[in-house]
Amino acid sequence: MSPLSASFWDSLAVLAAGIGAGTINTIVGSGTLITFPVLLATGLPPVTANVSNTLGLVPGSLSGAFGYRKELRGQRARVLRLGAVSLVGGLAGAILLLNLPSDSFDTIVPVLIGLALVLVVLQPRLAAAVRRRQEAAGGDTAHPDGGPALMTGMLLASAYGGYFGAAQGVLYLGLMGLFLHDDLQRINAVKNVVAALVNGIAAVFFLFVAEFDWTAVVLIAVGSTIGGQIGAKVGRRLPPTVLRGVIVTVGILAIVQLLLR
């Protein structure tokens, strides 16, 4: 899809997909599973579609993070530490995209998402078990940033995010929900910032070394920015149980779509 060949209906479809992706990314993640198939349907090659999608979703990630600014209060140190690790992972994933065949990552993606969903569902019990173990070992509080285990998990999840990004948010929520003893909405706010950083570093890299389509980028950017604000308004009103249910539903759909690709 180039500026000269994009039809009105193609452009409208990409814009609508951008709105949907921005909304679902802010609430949970997996917006790429909306935009990527639409870009492929317009005729873009897979790698070009993936790169264009990553570039276009950056404004949406920033929009969603801004919409969750209230929940980010008091989390500056946590965001800086997790963000630094995620930037490294995101850049590594972007480099992998241009140097490895997609099959090498596509095989493990459904497994990673499935594991994240298990973590999301069992998060209250697992977090309580971790807390009891820490107390038994003489610690009365959890590490405010999740410790080395979360850092390692976020590094790997961000590498996946820089590579493709489908259900990236589900992975983040599963990991942080396990290792951070905090409200799920506050964790979701951190997830939005980290996702914005990973998309951003991958986008900067792609600008200089990868082929992309400006028409697709602009349409998704406009749509995802609108969707980010919609998602923030909807997501912040969801109680933890409902939000967890949305995460699981989206994650299952992501697995099904990836297996059928």
XYZ file of N, CA and C in Angstrom:
783
model
N 0.851 -1.193 0.000
C 0.000 0.000 0.000
C 0.883 1.238 0.000
N 0.954 1.931 -1.095
C 1.750 3.152 -1.204
C 0.811 4.340 -1.343
N 1.318 5.584 -1.179
C 0.470 6.752 -1.310
C -0.281 6.809 -2.628
N 0.293 6.171 -3.673
C -0.350 6.235 -4.976
C -1.364 5.119 -5.191
N -1.196 3.982 -4.479
C -2.042 2.828 -4.764
C -3.122 2.579 -3.719
N -3.030 3.221 -2.580
C -3.990 2.953 -1.518
C -5.373 3.470 -1.912
N -6.358 2.581 -1.901
C -7.720 3.006 -2.196
C -8.352 3.634 -0.959
N -9.468 4.291 -1.173
C -10.173 4.907 -0.043
C -10.554 3.859 0.987
N -11.037 2.702 0.534
C -11.495 1.665 1.459
C -10.323 1.024 2.182
N -9.194 0.866 1.488
C -7.995 0.359 2.162
C -7.572 1.307 3.277
N -7.555 2.598 2.957
C -7.149 3.597 3.943
C -8.098 3.625 5.137
N -9.396 3.529 4.858
C -10.388 3.533 5.931
C -10.217 2.303 6.828
N -9.936 1.159 6.210
C -9.749 -0.073 6.976
C -8.524 0.018 7.881
N -7.434 0.579 7.367
C -6.216 0.715 8.161
C -6.440 1.706 9.308
N -7.146 2.814 9.027
C -7.443 3.788 10.074
C -8.295 3.164 11.183
N -9.329 2.420 10.780
C -10.194 1.759 11.766
C -9.416 0.726 12.576
N -8.529 -0.002 11.895
C -7.705 -0.978 12.602
C -6.792 -0.286 13.607
N -6.284 0.887 13.237
C -5.448 1.653 14.160
C -6.198 2.072 15.405
N -7.453 2.491 15.235
C -8.271 2.871 16.398
C -8.486 1.661 17.302
N -8.832 0.525 16.693
C -9.040 -0.693 17.473
C -7.778 -1.138 18.186
N -6.650 -1.061 17.491
C -5.385 -1.483 18.086
C -4.983 -0.572 19.239
N -5.140 0.742 19.055
C -4.796 1.677 20.122
C -5.649 1.460 21.359
N -6.928 1.140 21.147
C -7.832 0.896 22.267
C -7.446 -0.360 23.031
N -7.278 -1.465 22.317
C -6.999 -2.740 22.977
C -5.590 -2.773 23.557
N -4.645 -2.081 22.920
C -3.288 -2.027 23.465
C -3.263 -1.344 24.820
N -4.036 -0.291 24.979
C -4.054 0.447 26.237
C -4.702 -0.365 27.347
N -5.745 -1.100 27.011
C -6.447 -1.898 28.023
C -5.672 -3.163 28.361
N -5.175 -3.849 27.349
C -4.519 -5.139 27.556
C -3.227 -5.254 26.749
N -3.336 -5.148 25.446
C -2.258 -5.442 24.511
C -2.841 -6.239 23.349
N -2.018 -6.658 22.425
C -2.434 -7.474 21.275
C -3.037 -6.677 20.137
N -2.898 -5.358 20.151
C -3.433 -4.555 19.060
C -2.830 -4.903 17.710
N -1.599 -5.413 17.717
C -0.950 -5.806 16.474
C -1.749 -6.878 15.738
N -2.478 -7.706 16.484
C -3.268 -8.753 15.857
C -4.466 -8.190 15.100
N -4.736 -6.901 15.282
C -5.780 -6.223 14.515
C -5.168 -5.568 13.275
N -4.108 -4.809 13.482
C -3.531 -4.022 12.391
C -2.718 -4.858 11.415
N -1.942 -5.815 11.908
C -1.051 -6.579 11.038
C -1.801 -7.317 9.925
N -2.883 -8.057 10.233
C -3.619 -8.732 9.150
C -4.221 -7.760 8.139
N -4.671 -6.590 8.625
C -5.253 -5.599 7.714
C -4.185 -5.076 6.760
N -2.991 -4.809 7.276
C -1.909 -4.330 6.412
C -1.523 -5.387 5.384
N -1.503 -6.646 5.795
C -1.219 -7.718 4.846
C -2.289 -7.774 3.763
N -3.543 -7.553 4.162
C -4.658 -7.616 3.212
C -4.575 -6.500 2.168
N -3.925 -5.380 2.507
C -3.781 -4.290 1.534
C -2.653 -4.552 0.534
N -1.894 -5.599 0.751
C -0.847 -5.952 -0.190
C 0.568 -5.707 0.264
N 0.763 -5.245 1.496
C 2.122 -5.011 1.981
C 2.822 -6.334 2.292
N 4.113 -6.452 1.983
C 4.880 -7.642 2.380
C 4.918 -7.746 3.908
N 5.056 -8.950 4.461
C 4.995 -9.138 5.921
C 5.963 -8.267 6.719
N 7.236 -8.226 6.338
C 8.203 -7.448 7.112
C 7.896 -5.956 7.012
N 7.548 -5.488 5.817
C 7.177 -4.076 5.646
C 5.942 -3.740 6.462
N 4.970 -4.644 6.480
C 3.760 -4.441 7.272
C 4.093 -4.385 8.757
N 4.968 -5.270 9.215
C 5.342 -5.316 10.623
C 6.055 -4.032 11.036
N 6.998 -3.580 10.215
C 7.741 -2.357 10.518
C 6.811 -1.147 10.500
N 5.954 -1.044 9.489
C 5.010 0.075 9.392
C 4.067 0.087 10.586
N 3.650 -1.091 10.998
C 2.761 -1.217 12.141
C 3.434 -0.728 13.421
N 4.689 -1.132 13.631
C 5.425 -0.708 14.823
C 5.559 0.803 14.871
N 5.911 1.402 13.744
C 6.047 2.864 13.685
C 4.721 3.551 13.976
N 3.643 3.027 13.400
C 2.342 3.668 13.561
C 1.773 3.556 14.958
N 2.134 2.514 15.684
C 1.558 2.300 17.017
C 2.260 3.101 18.113
N 3.401 3.708 17.815
C 4.116 4.489 18.833
C 3.251 5.627 19.385
N 2.621 6.474 18.545
C 1.768 7.530 19.106
C 0.622 6.978 19.945
N 0.081 5.811 19.552
C -0.994 5.210 20.327
C -0.525 4.774 21.693
N 0.686 4.228 21.775
C 1.251 3.828 23.062
C 1.454 5.041 23.969
N 1.949 6.120 23.387
C 2.126 7.355 24.162
C 0.784 7.913 24.626
N -0.215 7.838 23.754
C -1.546 8.313 24.105
C -2.126 7.512 25.260
N -1.971 6.187 25.214
C -2.469 5.345 26.283
C -1.752 5.596 27.598
N -0.428 5.770 27.527
C 0.347 6.049 28.737
C -0.084 7.373 29.357
N -0.343 8.367 28.519
C -0.814 9.662 29.032
C -2.181 9.522 29.686
N -3.033 8.697 29.110
C -4.358 8.493 29.680
C -4.313 7.835 31.047
N -3.238 7.097 31.333
C -3.064 6.413 32.619
C -2.121 7.178 33.553
N -1.916 8.462 33.313
C -0.937 9.226 34.086
C -1.264 9.268 35.579
N -2.529 9.222 35.932
C -2.907 9.245 37.350
C -2.375 8.009 38.062
N -2.478 6.844 37.414
C -2.016 5.594 38.023
C -0.496 5.490 38.041
N 0.195 6.356 37.317
C 1.652 6.324 37.272
C 2.292 7.087 38.431
N 1.508 7.831 39.170
C 2.058 8.622 40.275
C 2.733 7.717 41.301
N 3.931 8.121 41.710
C 4.671 7.354 42.701
C 5.420 6.158 42.128
N 5.434 5.997 40.809
C 6.085 4.833 40.199
C 7.272 5.223 39.307
N 7.786 6.414 39.511
C 8.852 6.903 38.626
C 10.082 5.988 38.641
N 10.563 5.622 39.839
C 11.760 4.780 39.933
C 11.518 3.422 39.283
N 10.344 2.867 39.519
C 10.003 1.565 38.930
C 9.983 1.650 37.407
N 9.369 2.693 36.877
C 9.284 2.865 35.418
C 10.671 3.037 34.811
N 11.524 3.795 35.480
C 12.871 4.016 34.954
C 13.665 2.717 34.882
N 13.583 1.906 35.941
C 14.350 0.657 35.963
C 13.813 -0.346 34.936
N 12.505 -0.558 34.961
C 11.919 -1.504 34.013
C 12.039 -0.980 32.585
N 11.914 0.331 32.433
C 12.020 0.932 31.108
C 13.401 0.768 30.513
N 14.445 0.920 31.332
C 15.815 0.777 30.836
C 16.064 -0.636 30.322
N 15.616 -1.628 31.099
C 15.777 -3.023 30.687
C 14.991 -3.301 29.407
N 13.789 -2.758 29.343
C 12.920 -3.005 28.195
C 13.460 -2.353 26.923
N 14.117 -1.216 27.055
C 14.716 -0.574 25.886
C 15.777 -1.470 25.255
N 16.583 -2.090 26.095
C 17.617 -2.997 25.589
C 16.968 -4.181 24.871
N 15.947 -4.755 25.500
C 15.260 -5.881 24.890
C 14.572 -5.499 23.594
N 13.926 -4.348 23.576
C 13.225 -3.900 22.372
C 14.160 -3.700 21.198
N 15.324 -3.119 21.448
C 16.301 -2.916 20.379
C 16.821 -4.258 19.869
N 17.066 -5.183 20.785
C 17.534 -6.511 20.379
C 16.491 -7.203 19.496
N 15.211 -7.069 19.867
C 14.151 -7.681 19.075
C 14.039 -7.082 17.688
N 14.214 -5.759 17.597
C 14.150 -5.095 16.294
C 15.281 -5.566 15.392
N 16.467 -5.764 15.971
C 17.599 -6.260 15.192
C 17.327 -7.685 14.715
N 16.729 -8.497 15.603
C 16.408 -9.877 15.237
C 15.422 -9.938 14.075
N 14.470 -9.004 14.050
C 13.463 -9.007 12.994
C 14.092 -8.947 11.613
N 15.141 -8.169 11.500
C 15.768 -7.982 10.195
C 16.851 -9.011 9.900
N 17.119 -9.921 10.846
C 18.195 -10.875 10.643
C 17.795 -12.335 10.809
N 16.579 -12.589 11.307
C 16.136 -13.962 11.503
C 14.841 -14.229 10.746
N 14.627 -15.452 10.270
C 13.341 -15.798 9.647
C 12.235 -15.784 10.680
N 11.059 -15.368 10.276
C 9.953 -15.230 11.219
C 9.574 -16.550 11.872
N 9.789 -17.670 11.177
C 9.413 -18.971 11.730
C 10.121 -19.273 13.039
N 11.334 -18.739 13.211
C 12.102 -19.044 14.408
C 11.441 -18.498 15.666
N 10.727 -17.395 15.531
C 10.026 -16.810 16.683
C 8.558 -17.213 16.713
N 7.950 -17.357 15.547
C 6.525 -17.655 15.476
C 6.175 -18.962 16.179
N 7.087 -19.904 16.188
C 6.822 -21.195 16.814
C 6.596 -21.064 18.307
N 7.363 -20.191 18.966
C 7.311 -20.093 20.417
C 6.297 -19.062 20.901
N 5.831 -18.177 20.002
C 4.938 -17.091 20.410
C 3.672 -17.592 21.119
N 2.916 -18.554 20.554
C 1.710 -19.017 21.255
C 2.007 -19.584 22.638
N 3.166 -20.239 22.789
C 3.547 -20.788 24.089
C 3.784 -19.662 25.094
N 4.457 -18.607 24.659
C 4.721 -17.475 25.543
C 3.428 -16.799 25.988
N 2.509 -16.616 25.048
C 1.235 -15.983 25.386
C 0.447 -16.865 26.341
N 0.434 -18.173 26.079
C -0.273 -19.097 26.959
C 0.280 -19.067 28.367
N 1.605 -19.021 28.494
C 2.229 -18.936 29.814
C 1.834 -17.641 30.517
N 1.810 -16.542 29.753
C 1.420 -15.259 30.330
C -0.018 -15.307 30.847
N -0.904 -15.970 30.107
C -2.299 -16.071 30.531
C -2.419 -16.870 31.832
N -1.636 -17.938 31.935
C -1.639 -18.714 33.174
C -1.201 -17.831 34.347
N -0.181 -17.008 34.113
C 0.297 -16.101 35.160
C -0.777 -15.089 35.547
N -1.500 -14.575 34.555
C -2.551 -13.589 34.833
C -3.663 -14.217 35.665
N -4.095 -15.430 35.289
C -5.193 -16.094 35.996
C -4.790 -16.449 37.426
N -3.580 -16.965 37.582
C -3.131 -17.429 38.889
C -2.413 -16.347 39.688
N -2.326 -15.138 39.134
C -1.538 -14.073 39.760
C -1.861 -13.826 41.228
N -3.132 -13.734 41.642
C -3.389 -13.484 43.069
C -2.804 -14.570 43.973
N -2.978 -15.837 43.596
C -2.463 -16.934 44.423
C -0.943 -17.013 44.372
N -0.374 -16.849 43.174
C 1.072 -16.920 43.035
C 1.752 -15.771 43.781
N 1.186 -14.574 43.666
C 1.761 -13.415 44.348
C 1.716 -13.615 45.860
N 0.607 -14.178 46.351
C 0.481 -14.442 47.794
C 1.523 -15.471 48.236
N 1.752 -16.497 47.403
C 2.738 -17.522 47.738
C 4.144 -16.934 47.775
N 4.461 -16.090 46.794
C 5.762 -15.428 46.772
C 5.934 -14.558 48.005
N 4.872 -13.834 48.369
C 4.925 -12.956 49.536
C 5.171 -13.756 50.816
N 4.493 -14.922 50.949
C 4.679 -15.758 52.140
C 6.099 -16.296 52.215
N 6.651 -16.674 51.067
C 8.016 -17.195 51.050
C 9.015 -16.115 51.464
N 8.777 -14.880 50.989
C 9.670 -13.781 51.350
C 9.592 -13.486 52.841
N 8.396 -13.532 53.378
C 8.225 -13.278 54.801
C 8.890 -14.372 55.621
N 8.781 -15.623 55.161
C 9.401 -16.738 55.871
C 10.924 -16.632 55.841
N 11.432 -15.994 54.771
C 12.882 -15.823 54.649
C 13.387 -14.598 55.391
N 12.471 -13.879 56.049
C 12.876 -12.722 56.840
C 12.622 -11.389 56.193
N 11.998 -11.375 55.010
C 11.668 -10.112 54.348
C 10.207 -9.800 54.516
N 9.867 -8.583 54.892
C 8.468 -8.244 55.134
C 7.801 -7.593 53.944
N 8.591 -7.236 52.933
C 7.990 -6.621 51.743
C 8.642 -7.180 50.493
N 7.948 -7.087 49.388
C 8.503 -7.532 48.116
C 9.439 -6.470 47.567
N 10.311 -6.880 46.668
C 11.174 -5.927 45.982
C 10.277 -4.974 45.199
N 10.436 -3.667 45.350
C 9.534 -2.713 44.687
C 9.546 -2.798 43.170
N 10.631 -3.327 42.610
C 10.728 -3.429 41.158
C 10.698 -4.877 40.674
N 10.364 -5.808 41.553
C 10.239 -7.199 41.148
C 11.505 -8.007 41.197
N 12.666 -7.364 41.386
C 13.923 -8.093 41.493
C 14.440 -8.625 40.171
N 15.526 -9.408 40.215
C 16.166 -9.939 39.003
C 15.239 -10.792 38.137
N 14.338 -11.533 38.768
C 13.442 -12.410 37.993
C 12.568 -11.594 37.049
N 11.988 -10.507 37.561
C 11.141 -9.669 36.713
C 11.976 -8.957 35.661
N 13.146 -8.476 36.032
C 14.010 -7.792 35.077
C 14.342 -8.699 33.894
N 14.670 -9.950 34.199
C 15.000 -10.908 33.140
C 13.788 -11.182 32.254
N 12.642 -11.368 32.894
C 11.415 -11.616 32.142
C 11.049 -10.443 31.250
N 11.197 -9.227 31.759
C 10.869 -8.040 30.980
C 11.842 -7.862 29.814
N 13.101 -8.233 30.021
C 14.085 -8.156 28.946
C 13.684 -9.067 27.793
N 13.312 -10.307 28.119
C 12.936 -11.270 27.091
C 11.611 -10.889 26.431
N 10.637 -10.445 27.232
C 9.346 -10.044 26.671
C 9.499 -8.834 25.758
N 10.404 -7.936 26.105
C 10.631 -6.740 25.285
C 11.349 -7.087 23.987
N 12.226 -8.110 24.045
C 12.875 -8.568 22.811
C 11.821 -9.101 21.850
N 10.857 -9.850 22.402
C 9.737 -10.313 21.579
C 8.928 -9.126 21.063
N 8.697 -8.123 21.920
C 7.934 -6.945 21.520
C 8.594 -6.182 20.389
N 9.921 -6.065 20.429
C 10.622 -5.384 19.346
C 10.608 -6.185 18.066
N 10.453 -7.508 18.189
C 10.440 -8.388 17.020
C 9.081 -8.393 16.331
N 8.016 -8.581 17.114
C 6.679 -8.636 16.520
C 5.667 -7.878 17.363
N 5.500 -8.214 18.629
C 4.678 -7.405 19.528
C 3.275 -7.879 19.773
N 2.795 -8.907 19.062
C 1.434 -9.391 19.304
C 1.327 -9.963 20.710
N 0.376 -9.456 21.502
C 0.163 -9.889 22.887
C 1.340 -9.549 23.796
N 2.150 -8.604 23.372
C 3.258 -8.125 24.198
C 2.750 -7.635 25.548
N 1.632 -6.916 25.537
C 1.067 -6.402 26.782
C 0.619 -7.507 27.721
N 0.107 -8.610 27.150
C -0.309 -9.741 27.977
C 0.893 -10.322 28.708
N 2.021 -10.426 28.020
C 3.245 -10.925 28.648
C 3.676 -10.003 29.786
N 3.654 -8.709 29.551
C 4.047 -7.748 30.581
C 3.139 -7.848 31.814
N 1.831 -7.902 31.566
C 0.896 -7.953 32.681
C 1.050 -9.245 33.483
N 1.302 -10.357 32.785
C 1.504 -11.614 33.478
C 2.738 -11.576 34.363
N 3.831 -11.041 33.842
C 5.079 -10.972 34.599
C 4.983 -9.997 35.764
N 4.534 -8.786 35.495
C 4.481 -7.774 36.555
C 3.432 -8.115 37.598
N 2.329 -8.736 37.171
C 1.307 -9.130 38.125
C 1.818 -10.156 39.116
N 2.785 -10.975 38.691
C 3.348 -11.991 39.567
C 4.360 -11.407 40.546
N 5.225 -10.537 40.062
C 6.350 -10.082 40.869
C 6.158 -8.723 41.538
N 5.150 -7.961 41.128
C 4.889 -6.671 41.754
C 3.608 -6.761 42.570
N 3.701 -6.511 43.847
C 2.516 -6.560 44.705
C 1.843 -5.194 44.697
N 1.069 -4.975 43.660
C 0.451 -3.673 43.462
C -0.886 -3.857 42.759
N -1.674 -2.784 42.725
C -2.969 -2.794 42.064
C -2.790 -3.043 40.565
N -3.687 -3.836 39.978
C -3.573 -4.206 38.571
C -3.648 -2.987 37.654
N -4.417 -1.975 38.027
C -4.502 -0.771 37.199
C -3.168 -0.019 37.195
N -2.500 0.029 38.336
C -1.186 0.685 38.388
C -0.158 -0.111 37.577
N -0.267 -1.430 37.621
C 0.611 -2.270 36.812
C 0.330 -2.038 35.325
N -0.942 -1.903 34.977
C -1.312 -1.650 33.585
C -0.748 -0.314 33.106
N -0.706 0.670 33.984
C -0.139 1.966 33.623
C 1.342 1.830 33.288
N 2.068 1.052 34.095
C 3.493 0.817 33.818
C 3.653 0.067 32.499
N 2.762 -0.901 32.284
C 2.804 -1.660 31.026
C 2.699 -0.741 29.822
N 1.835 0.259 29.886
C 1.655 1.173 28.760
C 2.911 1.996 28.493
N 3.587 2.413 29.552
C 4.816 3.185 29.369
C 5.912 2.311 28.770
N 6.059 1.094 29.319
C 7.092 0.184 28.824
C 6.840 -0.164 27.361
N 5.584 -0.419 27.011
C 5.249 -0.729 25.619
C 5.587 0.442 24.700
N 5.336 1.663 25.169
C 5.665 2.853 24.382
C 7.173 2.947 24.158
N 7.948 2.633 25.191
C 9.406 2.691 25.065
C 9.919 1.644 24.083
N 9.385 0.429 24.191
C 9.839 -0.649 23.307
C 9.465 -0.348 21.862
N 8.220 0.068 21.636
C 7.803 0.441 20.280
C 8.631 1.602 19.760
N 8.941 2.539 20.661
C 9.694 3.721 20.263
C 11.113 3.396 19.828
N 11.824 2.578 20.615
C 13.208 2.250 20.266
C 13.257 1.404 18.997
N 12.285 0.507 18.841
C 12.228 -0.287 17.619
C 11.932 0.608 16.421
N 11.038 1.585 16.616
C 10.673 2.494 15.527
C 11.862 3.328 15.079
N 12.629 3.844 16.035
C 13.814 4.644 15.684
C 14.803 3.805 14.875
N 14.993 2.569 15.290
C 15.892 1.668 14.568
C 15.389 1.417 13.146
N 14.089 1.140 13.030
C 13.506 0.835 11.723
C 13.569 2.030 10.773
N 13.484 3.242 11.314
C 13.515 4.435 10.471
C 14.770 4.491 9.614
N 15.867 3.960 10.131
C 17.150 4.080 9.442
C 17.535 2.850 8.624
N 16.954 1.691 8.959
C 17.468 0.479 8.311
C 16.403 -0.386 7.640
N 15.137 -0.076 7.818
C 14.092 -0.966 7.296
C 13.190 -0.241 6.304
N 12.504 -1.042 5.499
C 11.551 -0.501 4.529
C 10.168 -0.430 5.163
N 9.502 0.712 5.002
C 8.161 0.873 5.557
C 7.325 1.727 4.622
N 6.035 1.805 4.911
C 5.104 2.543 4.065
C 4.531 3.711 4.852
N 4.794 4.936 4.400
C 4.383 6.126 5.142
C 2.866 6.261 5.250
N 2.157 5.858 4.213
C 0.697 5.951 4.273
C 0.151 5.102 5.407
N 0.631 3.868 5.496
C 0.198 2.974 6.564
C 0.594 3.524 7.926
N 1.808 4.035 8.023
C 2.303 4.569 9.297
C 1.418 5.708 9.789
N 1.118 6.654 8.915
C 0.318 7.827 9.312
C -1.100 7.425 9.705
N -1.708 6.553 8.917
C -3.088 6.130 9.216
C -3.168 5.396 10.556
N -2.226 4.499 10.801
C -2.239 3.786 12.077
C -1.911 4.726 13.228
N -1.007 5.663 13.005
C -0.644 6.621 14.050
C -1.853 7.454 14.478
N -2.594 7.960 13.499
C -3.793 8.756 13.819
C -4.816 7.889 14.544
N -5.085 6.704 13.999
C -6.072 5.834 14.609
C -5.688 5.380 15.996
N -4.424 4.970 16.191
C -4.004 4.459 17.495
C -3.973 5.551 18.560
N -3.706 6.791 18.146
C -3.744 7.908 19.107
C -5.160 8.100 19.637
N -6.131 8.047 18.742
C -7.540 8.135 19.159
C -7.894 6.944 20.040
N -7.490 5.768 19.597
C -7.799 4.558 20.355
C -7.151 4.539 21.723
N -5.957 5.121 21.851
C -5.284 5.166 23.147
C -6.101 5.897 24.192
N -6.732 6.995 23.788
C -7.565 7.750 24.723
C -8.849 6.992 25.065
N -9.417 6.322 24.065
C -10.613 5.513 24.316
C -10.276 4.379 25.289
N -9.165 3.708 25.033
C -8.765 2.596 25.885
C -8.492 3.020 27.312
N -7.878 4.184 27.490
C -7.596 4.662 28.842
C -8.888 4.921 29.616
N -9.866 5.512 28.962
C -11.130 5.803 29.637
C -11.876 4.532 30.011
N -11.839 3.550 29.117
C -12.537 2.292 29.381
C -11.771 1.439 30.384
N -10.468 1.281 30.146
C -9.668 0.393 30.977
C -9.593 0.814 32.427
N -9.517 2.115 32.695
C -9.383 2.598 34.069
C -10.640 2.362 34.892
N -11.741 2.083 34.238
C -12.995 1.854 34.952
C -13.253 0.376 35.240
N -12.421 -0.499 34.690
C -12.648 -1.928 34.867
C -12.089 -2.403 36.205
N -12.883 -3.121 37.007
C -12.356 -3.706 38.241
C -11.351 -4.795 37.917
N -10.449 -5.145 38.860
C -9.392 -6.121 38.580
C -9.889 -7.446 38.011
N -10.998 -7.964 38.532
C -11.507 -9.251 38.051
C -11.935 -9.163 36.591
N -12.632 -8.082 36.242
C -13.080 -7.902 34.859
C -11.886 -7.678 33.935
N -10.928 -6.861 34.382
C -9.742 -6.595 33.580
C -8.972 -7.885 33.338
N -8.870 -8.714 34.365
C -8.186 -9.997 34.208
C -8.924 -10.877 33.191
N -10.255 -10.837 33.213
C -11.045 -11.593 32.248
C -10.837 -11.109 30.831
N -10.741 -9.796 30.654
C -10.481 -9.224 29.325
C -9.114 -9.667 28.826
N -8.125 -9.644 29.722
C -6.773 -10.054 29.355
C -6.765 -11.495 28.842
N -7.441 -12.374 29.580
C -7.469 -13.788 29.215
C -8.179 -13.985 27.878
N -9.301 -13.295 27.688
C -10.054 -13.422 26.436
C -9.227 -12.989 25.242
N -8.591 -11.824 25.367
C -7.763 -11.316 24.274
C -6.581 -12.245 24.017
N -5.986 -12.745 25.093
C -4.851 -13.638 24.937
C -5.208 -14.919 24.221
N -6.356 -15.499 24.552
C -6.799 -16.728 23.882
C -7.049 -16.470 22.406
N -7.695 -15.351 22.099
C -7.926 -14.998 20.698
C -6.611 -14.805 19.957
N -5.628 -14.226 20.649
C -4.319 -14.018 20.035
C -3.666 -15.355 19.693
N -3.751 -16.307 20.621
C -3.166 -17.625 20.377
C -3.835 -18.297 19.184
N -5.164 -18.248 19.155
C -5.911 -18.878 18.060
C -5.529 -18.262 16.723
N -5.471 -16.925 16.669
C -5.154 -16.254 15.407
C -3.729 -16.564 14.959
N -2.792 -16.617 15.904
C -1.415 -16.913 15.550
C -1.250 -18.349 15.045
N -1.990 -19.284 15.653
C -1.898 -20.672 15.226
C -2.515 -20.891 13.846
N -3.484 -20.035 13.489
C -4.168 -20.188 12.212
C -3.531 -19.370 11.097
N -2.512 -18.573 11.438
C -1.888 -17.715 10.415
C -1.220 -18.552 9.326
